[in-house]
mmCIF file of C-alpha atoms in Angstrom:
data_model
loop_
_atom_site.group_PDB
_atom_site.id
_atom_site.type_symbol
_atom_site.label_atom_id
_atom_site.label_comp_id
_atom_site.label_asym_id
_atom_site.label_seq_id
_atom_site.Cartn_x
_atom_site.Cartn_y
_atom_site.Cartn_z
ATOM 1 C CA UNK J 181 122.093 68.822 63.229
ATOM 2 C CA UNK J 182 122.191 72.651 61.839
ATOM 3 C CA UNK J 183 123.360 75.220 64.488
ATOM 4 C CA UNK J 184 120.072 77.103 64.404
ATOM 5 C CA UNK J 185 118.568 74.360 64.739
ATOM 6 C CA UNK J 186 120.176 72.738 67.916
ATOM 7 C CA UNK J 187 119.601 76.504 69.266
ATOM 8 C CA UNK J 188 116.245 76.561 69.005
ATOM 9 C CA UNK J 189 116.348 73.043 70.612
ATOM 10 C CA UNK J 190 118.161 74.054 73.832
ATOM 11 C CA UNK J 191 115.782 77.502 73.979
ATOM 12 C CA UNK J 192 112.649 75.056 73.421
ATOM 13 C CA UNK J 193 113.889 72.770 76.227
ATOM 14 C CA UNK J 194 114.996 75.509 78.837
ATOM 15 C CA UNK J 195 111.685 76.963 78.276
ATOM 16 C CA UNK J 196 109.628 74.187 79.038
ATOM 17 C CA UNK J 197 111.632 72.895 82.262
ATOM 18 C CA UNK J 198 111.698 76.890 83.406
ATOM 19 C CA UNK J 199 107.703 76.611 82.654
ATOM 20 C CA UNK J 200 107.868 73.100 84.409
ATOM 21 C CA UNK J 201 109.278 73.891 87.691
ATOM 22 C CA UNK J 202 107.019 77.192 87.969
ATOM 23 C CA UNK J 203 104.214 75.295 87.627
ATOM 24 C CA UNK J 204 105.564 71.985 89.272
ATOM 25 C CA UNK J 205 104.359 73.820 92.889
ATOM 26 C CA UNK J 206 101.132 74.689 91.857
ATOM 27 C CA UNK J 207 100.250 70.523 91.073
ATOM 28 C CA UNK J 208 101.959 69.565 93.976
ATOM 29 C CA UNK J 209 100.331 71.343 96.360
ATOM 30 C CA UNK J 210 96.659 71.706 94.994
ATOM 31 C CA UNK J 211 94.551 71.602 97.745
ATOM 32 C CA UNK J 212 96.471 72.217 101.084
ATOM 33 C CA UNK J 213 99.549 74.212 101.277
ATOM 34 C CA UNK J 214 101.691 73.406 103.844
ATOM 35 C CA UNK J 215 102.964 75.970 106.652
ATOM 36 C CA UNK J 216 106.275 76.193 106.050
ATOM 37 C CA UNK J 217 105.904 76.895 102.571
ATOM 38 C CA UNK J 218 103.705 79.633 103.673
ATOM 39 C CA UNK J 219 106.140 80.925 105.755
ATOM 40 C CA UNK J 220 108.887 80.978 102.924
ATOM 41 C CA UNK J 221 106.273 82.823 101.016
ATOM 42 C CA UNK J 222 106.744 85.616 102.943
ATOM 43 C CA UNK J 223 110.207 85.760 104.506
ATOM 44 C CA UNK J 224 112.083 84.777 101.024
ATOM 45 C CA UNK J 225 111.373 87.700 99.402
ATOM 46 C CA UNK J 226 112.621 90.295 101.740
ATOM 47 C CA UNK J 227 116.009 88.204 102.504
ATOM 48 C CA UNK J 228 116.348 88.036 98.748
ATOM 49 C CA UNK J 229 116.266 91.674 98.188
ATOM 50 C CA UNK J 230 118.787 91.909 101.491
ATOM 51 C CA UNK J 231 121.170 90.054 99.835
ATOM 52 C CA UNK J 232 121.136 91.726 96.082
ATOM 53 C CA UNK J 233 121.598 94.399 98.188
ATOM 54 C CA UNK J 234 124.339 93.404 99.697
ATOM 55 C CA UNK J 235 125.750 92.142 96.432
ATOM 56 C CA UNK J 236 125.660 94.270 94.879
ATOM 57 C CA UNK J 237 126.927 96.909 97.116
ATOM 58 C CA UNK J 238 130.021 94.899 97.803
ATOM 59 C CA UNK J 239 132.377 96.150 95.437
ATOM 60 C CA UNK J 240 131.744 99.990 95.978
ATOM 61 C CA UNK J 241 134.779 101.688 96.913
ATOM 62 C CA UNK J 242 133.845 103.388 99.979
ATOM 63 C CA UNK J 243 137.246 104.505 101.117
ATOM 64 C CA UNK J 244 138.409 106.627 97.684
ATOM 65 C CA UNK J 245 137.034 109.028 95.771
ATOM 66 C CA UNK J 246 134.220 108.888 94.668
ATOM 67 C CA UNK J 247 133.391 107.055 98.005
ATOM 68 C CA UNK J 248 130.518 104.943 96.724
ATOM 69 C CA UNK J 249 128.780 107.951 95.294
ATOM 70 C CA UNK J 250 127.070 106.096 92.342
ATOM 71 C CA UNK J 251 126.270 102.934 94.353
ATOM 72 C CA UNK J 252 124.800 105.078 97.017
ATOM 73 C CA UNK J 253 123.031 107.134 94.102
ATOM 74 C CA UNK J 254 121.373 105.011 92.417
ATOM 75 C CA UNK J 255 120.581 102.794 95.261
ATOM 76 C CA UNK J 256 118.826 105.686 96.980
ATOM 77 C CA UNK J 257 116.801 106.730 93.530
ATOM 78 C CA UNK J 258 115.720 102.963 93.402
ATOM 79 C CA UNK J 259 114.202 103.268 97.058
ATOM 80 C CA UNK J 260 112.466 106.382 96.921
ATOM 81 C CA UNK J 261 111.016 105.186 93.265
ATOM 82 C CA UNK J 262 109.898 101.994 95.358
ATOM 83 C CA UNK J 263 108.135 104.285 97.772
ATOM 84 C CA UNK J 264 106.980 106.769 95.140
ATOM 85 C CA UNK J 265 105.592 104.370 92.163
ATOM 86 C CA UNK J 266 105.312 101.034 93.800
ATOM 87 C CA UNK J 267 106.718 99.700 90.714
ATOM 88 C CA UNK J 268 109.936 97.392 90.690
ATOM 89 C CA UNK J 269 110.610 97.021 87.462
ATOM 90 C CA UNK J 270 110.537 101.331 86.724
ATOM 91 C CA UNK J 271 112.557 101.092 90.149
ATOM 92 C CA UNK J 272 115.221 98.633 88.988
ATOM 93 C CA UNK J 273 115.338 100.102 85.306
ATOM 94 C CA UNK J 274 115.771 103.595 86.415
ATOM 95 C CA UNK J 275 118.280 102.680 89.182
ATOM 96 C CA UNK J 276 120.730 100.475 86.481
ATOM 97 C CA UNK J 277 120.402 103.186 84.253
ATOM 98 C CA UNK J 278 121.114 106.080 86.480
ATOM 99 C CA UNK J 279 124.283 103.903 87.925
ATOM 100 C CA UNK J 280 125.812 103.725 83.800
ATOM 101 C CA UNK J 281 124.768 106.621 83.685
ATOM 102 C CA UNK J 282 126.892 107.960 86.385
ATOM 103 C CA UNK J 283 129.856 105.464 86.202
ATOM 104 C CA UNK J 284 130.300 106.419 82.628
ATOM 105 C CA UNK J 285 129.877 110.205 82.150
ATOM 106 C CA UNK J 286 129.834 111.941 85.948
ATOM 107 C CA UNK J 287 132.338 109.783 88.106
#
C-alpha cells in the first residue's frame, strides 16, 4: 500500500471513530437522559479547566527569577479576556501567544 495512501487511511478512520463516539451519546440516550449524566454535564467542565490549570502551571519556576512571571502573565490576560469577550478560543489563542511571546523575547 502507498504511504499517502495508508495516511489518508488512518486520518479517514480516526475521523470517523472521533465522529462515532461524539455522536455515540446522542443515540444512546435519545429520549431520557439519565441524572448522573446530567450532573457530569455540568461539574466536568469546570474540574477540567481546574486541572489544565493546574497543569499547566506546574512547571513555573516560582522560586527564581523570573518567579512565574509569564505563567502568571498570560494566565491572568486569559482570565480577564474570559471575563471581557466571553470567548475561549480568542482567550486561549491570545494567552499561548502572549506566553511565546514572553518566554522568547521579554524573560
Amino acid at each position: 500500500m502507498n504511504f499517502d495512501v495508508h495516511v489518508a487511511a488512518l486520518v479517514l478512520a480516526m475521523a470517523f471513530f472521533t465522529w462515532l463516539l461524539r455522536f455515540l451519546p446522542f443515540l444512546v440516550f435519545r429520549k431520557n437522559t439519565p441524572g448522573y449524566i446530567v450532573y457530569l454535564g455540568k461539574v466536568l467542565p469546570s474540574a477540567i479547566i481546574g486541572m489544565l490549570v493546574v497543569y499547566c502551571l506546574k512547571d513555573g519556576e516560582f522560586s527564581a527569577a523570573p518567579f512565574g512571571l509569564p505563567e502568571l502573565i498570560a494566565a491572568v490576560s486569559v482570565v480577564v479576556l474570559q471575563r471581557w469577550k466571553r470567548n475561549s478560543l480568542i482567550s486561549i489563542l491570545v494567552g499561548t501567544i502572549l506566553y511565546m511571546v514572553l518566554i522568547r523575547t521579554v524573560f
